[in-house]
mmCIF file of C-alpha atoms and ligand atoms in Angstrom:
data_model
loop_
_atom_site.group_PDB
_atom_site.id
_atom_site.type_symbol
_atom_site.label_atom_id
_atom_site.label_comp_id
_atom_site.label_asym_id
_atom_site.label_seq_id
_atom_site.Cartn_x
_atom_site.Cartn_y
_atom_site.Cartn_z
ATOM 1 C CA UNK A 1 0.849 -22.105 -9.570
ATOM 2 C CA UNK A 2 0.426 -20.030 -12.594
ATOM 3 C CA UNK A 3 3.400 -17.602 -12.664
ATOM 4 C CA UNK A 4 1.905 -14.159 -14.217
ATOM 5 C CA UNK A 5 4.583 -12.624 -16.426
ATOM 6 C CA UNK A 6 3.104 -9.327 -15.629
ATOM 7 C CA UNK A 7 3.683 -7.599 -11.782
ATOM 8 C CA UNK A 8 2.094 -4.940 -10.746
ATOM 9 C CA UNK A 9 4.718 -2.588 -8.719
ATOM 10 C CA UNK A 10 3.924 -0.516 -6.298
ATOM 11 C CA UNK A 11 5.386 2.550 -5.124
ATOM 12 C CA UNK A 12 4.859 3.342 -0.968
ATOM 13 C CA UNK A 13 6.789 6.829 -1.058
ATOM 14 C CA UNK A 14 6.391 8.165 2.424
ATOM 15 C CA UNK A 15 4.589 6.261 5.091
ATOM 16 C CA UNK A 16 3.188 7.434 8.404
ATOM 17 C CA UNK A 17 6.094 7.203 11.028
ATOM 18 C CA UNK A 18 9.615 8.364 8.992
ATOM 19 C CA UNK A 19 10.409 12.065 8.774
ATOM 20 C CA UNK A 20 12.270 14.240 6.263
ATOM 21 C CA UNK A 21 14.919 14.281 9.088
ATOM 22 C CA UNK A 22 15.153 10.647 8.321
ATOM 23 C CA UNK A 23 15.795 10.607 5.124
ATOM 24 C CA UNK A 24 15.776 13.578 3.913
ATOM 25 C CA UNK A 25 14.596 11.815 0.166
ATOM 26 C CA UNK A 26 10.834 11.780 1.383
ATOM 27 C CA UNK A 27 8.075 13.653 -0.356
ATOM 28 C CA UNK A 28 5.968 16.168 1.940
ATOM 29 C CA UNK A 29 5.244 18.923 -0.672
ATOM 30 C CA UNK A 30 2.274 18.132 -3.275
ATOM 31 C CA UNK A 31 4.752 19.404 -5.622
ATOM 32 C CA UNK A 32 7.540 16.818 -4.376
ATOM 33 C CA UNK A 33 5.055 14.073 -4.183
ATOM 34 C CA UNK A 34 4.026 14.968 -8.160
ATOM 35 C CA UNK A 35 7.434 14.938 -9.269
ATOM 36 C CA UNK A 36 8.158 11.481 -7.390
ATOM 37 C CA UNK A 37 5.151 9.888 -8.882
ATOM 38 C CA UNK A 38 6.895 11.169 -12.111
ATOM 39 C CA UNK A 39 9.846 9.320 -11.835
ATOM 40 C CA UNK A 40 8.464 6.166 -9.945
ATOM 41 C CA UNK A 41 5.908 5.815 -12.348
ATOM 42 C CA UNK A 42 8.620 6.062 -15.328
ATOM 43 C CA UNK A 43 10.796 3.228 -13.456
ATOM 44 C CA UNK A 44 7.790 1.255 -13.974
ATOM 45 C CA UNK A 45 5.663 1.648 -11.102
ATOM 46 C CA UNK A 46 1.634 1.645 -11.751
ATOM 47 C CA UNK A 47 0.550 2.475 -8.414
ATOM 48 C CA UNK A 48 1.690 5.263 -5.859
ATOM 49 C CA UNK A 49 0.577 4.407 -2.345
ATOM 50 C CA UNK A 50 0.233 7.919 -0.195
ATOM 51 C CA UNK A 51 0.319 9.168 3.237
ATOM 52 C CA UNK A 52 -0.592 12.492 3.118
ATOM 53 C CA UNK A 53 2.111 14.996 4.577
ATOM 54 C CA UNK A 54 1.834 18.503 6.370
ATOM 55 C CA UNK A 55 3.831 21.571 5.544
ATOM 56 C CA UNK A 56 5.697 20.564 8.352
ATOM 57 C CA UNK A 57 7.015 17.147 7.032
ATOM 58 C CA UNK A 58 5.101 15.108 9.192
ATOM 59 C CA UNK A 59 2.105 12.878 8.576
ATOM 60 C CA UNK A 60 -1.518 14.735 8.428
ATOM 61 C CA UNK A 61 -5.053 13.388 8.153
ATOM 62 C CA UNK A 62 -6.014 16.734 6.843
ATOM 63 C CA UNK A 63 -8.653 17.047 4.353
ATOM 64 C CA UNK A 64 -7.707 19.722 1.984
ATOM 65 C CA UNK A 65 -3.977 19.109 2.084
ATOM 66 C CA UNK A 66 -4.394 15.399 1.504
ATOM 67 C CA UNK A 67 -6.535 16.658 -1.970
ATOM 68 C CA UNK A 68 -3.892 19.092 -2.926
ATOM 69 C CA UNK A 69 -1.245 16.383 -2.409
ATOM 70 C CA UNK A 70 -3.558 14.064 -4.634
ATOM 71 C CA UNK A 71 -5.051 16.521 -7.384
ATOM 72 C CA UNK A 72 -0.599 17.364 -8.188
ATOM 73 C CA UNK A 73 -0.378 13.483 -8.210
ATOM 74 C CA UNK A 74 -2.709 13.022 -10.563
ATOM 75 C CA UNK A 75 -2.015 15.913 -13.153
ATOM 76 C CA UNK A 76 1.704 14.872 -12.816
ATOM 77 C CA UNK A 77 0.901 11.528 -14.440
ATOM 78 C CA UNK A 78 -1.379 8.226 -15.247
ATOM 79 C CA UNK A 79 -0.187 6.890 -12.098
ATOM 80 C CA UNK A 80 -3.165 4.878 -10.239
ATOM 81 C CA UNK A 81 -3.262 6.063 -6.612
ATOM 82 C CA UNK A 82 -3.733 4.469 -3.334
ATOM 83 C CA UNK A 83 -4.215 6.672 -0.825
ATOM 84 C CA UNK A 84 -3.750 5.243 3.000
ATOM 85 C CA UNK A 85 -6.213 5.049 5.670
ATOM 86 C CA UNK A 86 -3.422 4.027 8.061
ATOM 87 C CA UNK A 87 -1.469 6.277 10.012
ATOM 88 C CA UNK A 88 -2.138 7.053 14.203
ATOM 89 C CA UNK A 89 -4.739 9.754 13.700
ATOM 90 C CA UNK A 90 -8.219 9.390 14.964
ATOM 91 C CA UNK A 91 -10.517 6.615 12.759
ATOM 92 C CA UNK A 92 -13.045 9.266 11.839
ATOM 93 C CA UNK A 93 -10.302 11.512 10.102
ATOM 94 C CA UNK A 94 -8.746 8.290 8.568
ATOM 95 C CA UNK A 95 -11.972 7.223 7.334
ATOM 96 C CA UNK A 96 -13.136 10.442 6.072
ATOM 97 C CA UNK A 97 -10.152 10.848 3.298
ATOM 98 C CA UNK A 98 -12.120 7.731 0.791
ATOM 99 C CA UNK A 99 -13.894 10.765 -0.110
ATOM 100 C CA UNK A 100 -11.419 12.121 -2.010
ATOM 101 C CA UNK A 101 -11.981 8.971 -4.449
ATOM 102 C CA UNK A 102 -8.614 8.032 -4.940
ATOM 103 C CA UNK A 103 -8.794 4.773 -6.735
ATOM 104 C CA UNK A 104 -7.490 2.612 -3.995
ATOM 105 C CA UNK A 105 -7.474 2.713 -0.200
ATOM 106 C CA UNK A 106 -5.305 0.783 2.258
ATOM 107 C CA UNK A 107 -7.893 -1.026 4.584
ATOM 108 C CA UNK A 108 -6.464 -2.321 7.796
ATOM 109 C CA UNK A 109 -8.287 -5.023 9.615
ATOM 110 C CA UNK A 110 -7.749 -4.895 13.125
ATOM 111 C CA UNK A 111 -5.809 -3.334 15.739
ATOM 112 C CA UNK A 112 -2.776 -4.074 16.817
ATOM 113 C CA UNK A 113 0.819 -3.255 17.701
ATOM 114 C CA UNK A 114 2.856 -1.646 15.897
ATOM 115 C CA UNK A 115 6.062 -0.699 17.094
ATOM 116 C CA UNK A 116 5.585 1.662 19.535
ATOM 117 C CA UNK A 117 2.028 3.242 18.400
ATOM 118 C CA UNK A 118 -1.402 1.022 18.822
ATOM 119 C CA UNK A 119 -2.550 0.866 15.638
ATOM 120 C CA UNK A 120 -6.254 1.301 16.074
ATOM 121 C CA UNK A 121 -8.324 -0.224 13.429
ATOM 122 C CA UNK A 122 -12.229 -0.904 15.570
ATOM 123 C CA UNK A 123 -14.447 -3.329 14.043
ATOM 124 C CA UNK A 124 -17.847 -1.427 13.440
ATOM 125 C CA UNK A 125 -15.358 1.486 11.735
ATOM 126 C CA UNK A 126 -13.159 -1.453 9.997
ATOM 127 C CA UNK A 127 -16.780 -1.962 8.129
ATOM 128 C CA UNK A 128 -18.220 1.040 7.537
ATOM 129 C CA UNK A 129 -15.382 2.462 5.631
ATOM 130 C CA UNK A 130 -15.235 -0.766 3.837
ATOM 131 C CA UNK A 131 -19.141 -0.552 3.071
ATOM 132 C CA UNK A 132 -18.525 3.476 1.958
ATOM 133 C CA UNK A 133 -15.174 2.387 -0.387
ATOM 134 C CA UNK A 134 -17.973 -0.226 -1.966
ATOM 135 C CA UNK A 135 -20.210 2.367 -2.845
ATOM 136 C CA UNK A 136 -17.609 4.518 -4.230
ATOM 137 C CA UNK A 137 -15.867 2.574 -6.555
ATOM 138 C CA UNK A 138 -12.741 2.798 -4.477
ATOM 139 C CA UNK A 139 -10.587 -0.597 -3.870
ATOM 140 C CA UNK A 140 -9.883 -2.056 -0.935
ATOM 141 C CA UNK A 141 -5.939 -2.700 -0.287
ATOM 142 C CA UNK A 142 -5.937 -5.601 2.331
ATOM 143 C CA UNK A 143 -2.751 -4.879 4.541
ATOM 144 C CA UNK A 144 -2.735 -8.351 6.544
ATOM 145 C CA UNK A 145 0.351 -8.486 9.027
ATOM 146 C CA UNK A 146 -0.806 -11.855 10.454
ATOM 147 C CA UNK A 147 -2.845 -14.576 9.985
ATOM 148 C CA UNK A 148 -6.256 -13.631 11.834
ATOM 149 C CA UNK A 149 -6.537 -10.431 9.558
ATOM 150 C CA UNK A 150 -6.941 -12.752 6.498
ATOM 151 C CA UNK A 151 -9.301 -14.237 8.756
ATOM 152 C CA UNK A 152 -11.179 -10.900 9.471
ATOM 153 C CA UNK A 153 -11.101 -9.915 5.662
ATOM 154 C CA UNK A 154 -12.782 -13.281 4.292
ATOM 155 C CA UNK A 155 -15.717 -12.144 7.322
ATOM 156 C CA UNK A 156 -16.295 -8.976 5.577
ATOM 157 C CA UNK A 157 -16.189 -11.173 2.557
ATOM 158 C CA UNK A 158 -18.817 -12.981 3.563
ATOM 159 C CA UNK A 159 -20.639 -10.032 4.964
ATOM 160 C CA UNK A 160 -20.801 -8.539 1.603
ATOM 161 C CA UNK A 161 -18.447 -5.426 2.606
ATOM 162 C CA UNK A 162 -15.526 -6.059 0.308
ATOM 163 C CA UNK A 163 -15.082 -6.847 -3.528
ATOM 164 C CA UNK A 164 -13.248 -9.794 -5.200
ATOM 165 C CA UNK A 165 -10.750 -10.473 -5.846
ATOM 166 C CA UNK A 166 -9.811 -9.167 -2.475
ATOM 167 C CA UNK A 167 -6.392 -7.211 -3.130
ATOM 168 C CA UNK A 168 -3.605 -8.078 0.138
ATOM 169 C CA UNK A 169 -0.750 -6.731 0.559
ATOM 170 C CA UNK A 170 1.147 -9.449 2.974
ATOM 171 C CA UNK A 171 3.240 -7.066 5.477
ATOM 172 C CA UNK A 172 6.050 -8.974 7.369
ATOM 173 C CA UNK A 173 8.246 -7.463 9.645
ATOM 174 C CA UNK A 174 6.060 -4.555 11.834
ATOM 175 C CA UNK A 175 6.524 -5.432 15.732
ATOM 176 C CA UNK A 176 2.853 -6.329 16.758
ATOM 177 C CA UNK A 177 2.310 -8.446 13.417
ATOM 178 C CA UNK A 178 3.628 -11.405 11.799
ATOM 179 C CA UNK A 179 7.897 -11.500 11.596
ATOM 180 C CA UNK A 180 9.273 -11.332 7.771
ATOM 181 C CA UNK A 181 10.186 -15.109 6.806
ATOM 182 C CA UNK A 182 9.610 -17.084 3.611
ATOM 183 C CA UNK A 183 7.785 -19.298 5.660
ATOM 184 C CA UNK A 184 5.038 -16.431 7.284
ATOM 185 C CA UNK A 185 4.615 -15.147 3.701
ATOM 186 C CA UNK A 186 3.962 -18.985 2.374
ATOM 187 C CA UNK A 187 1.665 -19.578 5.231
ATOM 188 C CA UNK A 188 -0.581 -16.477 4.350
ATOM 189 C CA UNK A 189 -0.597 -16.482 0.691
ATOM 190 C CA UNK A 190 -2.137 -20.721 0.864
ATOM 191 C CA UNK A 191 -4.611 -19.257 3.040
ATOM 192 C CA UNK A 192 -5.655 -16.959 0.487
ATOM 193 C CA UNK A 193 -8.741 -17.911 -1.909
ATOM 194 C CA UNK A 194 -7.901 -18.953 -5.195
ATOM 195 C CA UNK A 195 -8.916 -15.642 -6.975
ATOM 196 C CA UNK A 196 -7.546 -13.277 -4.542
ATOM 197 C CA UNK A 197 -4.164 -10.996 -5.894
ATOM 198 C CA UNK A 198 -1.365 -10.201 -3.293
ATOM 199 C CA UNK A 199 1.335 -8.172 -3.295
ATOM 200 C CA UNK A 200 4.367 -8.345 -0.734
ATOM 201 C CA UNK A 201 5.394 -5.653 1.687
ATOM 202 C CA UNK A 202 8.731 -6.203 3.641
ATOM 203 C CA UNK A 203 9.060 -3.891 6.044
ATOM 204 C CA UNK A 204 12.801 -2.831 7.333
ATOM 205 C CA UNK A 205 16.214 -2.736 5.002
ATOM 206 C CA UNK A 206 17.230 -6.217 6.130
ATOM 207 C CA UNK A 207 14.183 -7.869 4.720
ATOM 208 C CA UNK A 208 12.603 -5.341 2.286
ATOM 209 C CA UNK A 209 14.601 -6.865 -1.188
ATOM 210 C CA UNK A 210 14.767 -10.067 0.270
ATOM 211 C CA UNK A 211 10.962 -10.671 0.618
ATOM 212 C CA UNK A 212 10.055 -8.482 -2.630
ATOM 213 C CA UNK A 213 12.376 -10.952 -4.498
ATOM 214 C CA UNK A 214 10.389 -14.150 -2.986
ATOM 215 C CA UNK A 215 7.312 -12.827 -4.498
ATOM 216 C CA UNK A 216 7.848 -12.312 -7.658
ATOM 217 C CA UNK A 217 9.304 -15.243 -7.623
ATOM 218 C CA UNK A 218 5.610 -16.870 -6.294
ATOM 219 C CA UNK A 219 4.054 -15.004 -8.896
ATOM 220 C CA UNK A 220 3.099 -12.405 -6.495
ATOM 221 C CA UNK A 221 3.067 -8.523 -6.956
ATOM 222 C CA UNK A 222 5.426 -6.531 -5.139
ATOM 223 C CA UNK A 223 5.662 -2.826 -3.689
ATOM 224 C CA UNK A 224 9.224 -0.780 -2.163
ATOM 225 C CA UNK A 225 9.721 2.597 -1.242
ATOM 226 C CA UNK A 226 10.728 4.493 1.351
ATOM 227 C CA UNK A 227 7.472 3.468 3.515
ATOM 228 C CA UNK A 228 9.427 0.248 3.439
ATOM 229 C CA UNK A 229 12.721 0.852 4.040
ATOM 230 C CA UNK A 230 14.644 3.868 4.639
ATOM 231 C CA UNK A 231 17.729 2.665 3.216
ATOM 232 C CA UNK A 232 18.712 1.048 -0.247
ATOM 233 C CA UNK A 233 22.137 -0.587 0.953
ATOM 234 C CA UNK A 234 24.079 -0.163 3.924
ATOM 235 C CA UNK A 235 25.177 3.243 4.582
ATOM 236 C CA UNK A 236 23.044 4.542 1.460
ATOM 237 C CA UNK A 237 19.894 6.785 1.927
ATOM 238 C CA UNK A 238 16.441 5.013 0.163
ATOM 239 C CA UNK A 239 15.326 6.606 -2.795
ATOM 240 C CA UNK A 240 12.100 6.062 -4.330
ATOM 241 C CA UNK A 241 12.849 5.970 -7.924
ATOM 242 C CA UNK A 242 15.965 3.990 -6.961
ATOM 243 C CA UNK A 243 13.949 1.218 -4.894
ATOM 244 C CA UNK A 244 11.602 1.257 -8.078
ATOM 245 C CA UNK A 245 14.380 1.100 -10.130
ATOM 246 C CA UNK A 246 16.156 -1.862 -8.298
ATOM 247 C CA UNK A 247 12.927 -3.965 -7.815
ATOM 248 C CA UNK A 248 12.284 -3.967 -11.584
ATOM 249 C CA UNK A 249 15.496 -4.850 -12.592
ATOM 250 C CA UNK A 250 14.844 -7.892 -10.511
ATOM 251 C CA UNK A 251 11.193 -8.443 -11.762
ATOM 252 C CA UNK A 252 12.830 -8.156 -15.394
ATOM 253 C CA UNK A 253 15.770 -10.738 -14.440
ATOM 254 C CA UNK A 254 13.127 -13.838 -13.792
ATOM 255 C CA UNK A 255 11.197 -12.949 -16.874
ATOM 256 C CA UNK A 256 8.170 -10.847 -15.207
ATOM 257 C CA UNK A 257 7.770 -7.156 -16.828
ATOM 258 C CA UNK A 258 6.125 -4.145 -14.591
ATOM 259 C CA UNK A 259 2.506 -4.107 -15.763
ATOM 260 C CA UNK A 260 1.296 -0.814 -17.335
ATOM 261 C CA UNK A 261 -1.453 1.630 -15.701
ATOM 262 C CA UNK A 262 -3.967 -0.020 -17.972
ATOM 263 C CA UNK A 263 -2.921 -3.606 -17.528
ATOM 264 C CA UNK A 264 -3.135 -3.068 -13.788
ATOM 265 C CA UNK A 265 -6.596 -1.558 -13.561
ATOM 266 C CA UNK A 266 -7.210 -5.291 -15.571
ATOM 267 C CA UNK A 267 -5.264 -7.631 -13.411
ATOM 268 C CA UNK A 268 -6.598 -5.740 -10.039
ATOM 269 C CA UNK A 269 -9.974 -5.684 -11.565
ATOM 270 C CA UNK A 270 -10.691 -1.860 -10.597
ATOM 271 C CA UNK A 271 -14.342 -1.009 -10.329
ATOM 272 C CA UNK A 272 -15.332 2.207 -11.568
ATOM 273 C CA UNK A 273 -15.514 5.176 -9.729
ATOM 274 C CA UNK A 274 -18.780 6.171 -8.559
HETATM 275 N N1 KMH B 301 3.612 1.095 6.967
HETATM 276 C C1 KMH B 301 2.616 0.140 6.833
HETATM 277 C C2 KMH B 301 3.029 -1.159 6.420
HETATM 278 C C3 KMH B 301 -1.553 1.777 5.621
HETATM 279 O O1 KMH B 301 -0.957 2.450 4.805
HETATM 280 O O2 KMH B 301 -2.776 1.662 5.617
HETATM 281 C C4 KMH B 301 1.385 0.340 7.586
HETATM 282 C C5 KMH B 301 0.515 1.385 7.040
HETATM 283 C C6 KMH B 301 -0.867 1.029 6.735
HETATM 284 O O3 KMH B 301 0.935 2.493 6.884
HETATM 285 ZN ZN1 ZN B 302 0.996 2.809 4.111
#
């Protein structure tokens, strides 16, 4: 395996379940979310992924608040976005947010499980948001959390719906998908084809570091936040710059350095926006 030195790190700041009453270190404001992407993206992240967030804390698929919430994101710094297209709102409104052109979009293959939601991903929607991120120059993020997904993705492949490389992101650990070992991660990244970048997602504070560390040791890319893990240690609260912070120290130790804004839209191979 060729061992990149560069990783591209990713920074998932919110996520669609936790609340600020969870940790109270999540970003809901467009002004919070700017100055996070600030300080992620100056710990060495080159991607932000998004949820968008109401007034109220919680998780929205609203239009206009997810492109305030993006617009401060983007004036705050060169941070690439990703926005997500996951979350337990109806398709249609998930969908409907690739409009706002961010310059990736989480694409999630099928339904499933997940925890205690149903995560609701139907197969003629699956492709016409992929077909519509095509046409805009957006990039598909592949979040796989078990092996028939990869499956699923290399049949959109095929169907001409997706771009290569295809971009995963290998979650292990959500209850409905695939549990967080070495071996689950191995399994799905052989499986892979040759050209195709991943990055690892380990979801829960027991398996978060521990997986993100396997990765970049495989030459993978890797992505924390608090999306991922609400805690950074026992007993202490998650903080985003501090996950970044952590994860790059790590990255640095085995000889890999975080990959700049510009050296990421290379090793992703980001189309251009349409
Ligand atoms: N928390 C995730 C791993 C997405 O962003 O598209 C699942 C998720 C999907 O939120
Ligand atoms: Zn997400």
């Amino acid at each position: 395996m060729d061992i990149m030195d560069k990783v591209v790190i990713t920074a998932a700041v919110d996520g669609p379940i936790a609340t600020p009453a969870d940790n109270p270190n999540l970003p809901y404001t467009p002004e919070e979310f700017a100055r996070q992407a600030k300080a992620v993206y100056a710990e060495g992240a080159s991607v932000i992924h998004i949820h968008s967030r109401g007034a109220d804390g919680l998780p929205t698929s609203d239009y206009g608040r997810t492109k305030e919430i993006l617009d401060a994101v983007h004036e705050s710094c060169p941070i690439l976005t990703q926005l997500s297209t996951g979350g337990f709102f109806p398709y249609e409104e998930r969908a409907k947010l690739v409009e706002l052109k961010p310059r990736m979009a989480s694409l999630n293959l099928c339904t499933m499980t997940f925890g205690k939601f149903e995560f609701r991903n139907p197969p003629l929607e699956v492709r016409k948001v992929a077909a519509r991120m095509m046409e805009l120059g957006v990039k598909a993020e592949l979040e796989i959390y078990d092996s028939g997904h990869l499956d699923f993705a290399l049949r959109l492949l095929k169907e001409g719906l997706l771009l290569e490389p295809l971009q995963f992101s290998v979650v292990l650990g959500v209850d409905g998908g695939a549990a967080a070992t070495p071996e689950n991660l191995n399994i799905l990244v052989n499986r892979m084809p040759k050209n195709a970048i991943w990055q690892m997602i380990g979801v829960g504070a027991k398996v978060n570091l521990q997986l993100t560390t396997i990765a970049l040791a495989m030459g993978g890319n890797a992505r924390t936040g608090i999306e991922d893990t609400l805690w950074l240690s026992k007993g202490v609260m998650a903080e985003n710059p501090a996950l970044i912070r952590r994860l790059v120290g790590v990255a640095k130790a085995i000889g890999r350095t975080p990959a700049t804004v510009e050296e990421t839209e290379k090793m992703l191979q980001l189309p251009k926006l349409n």
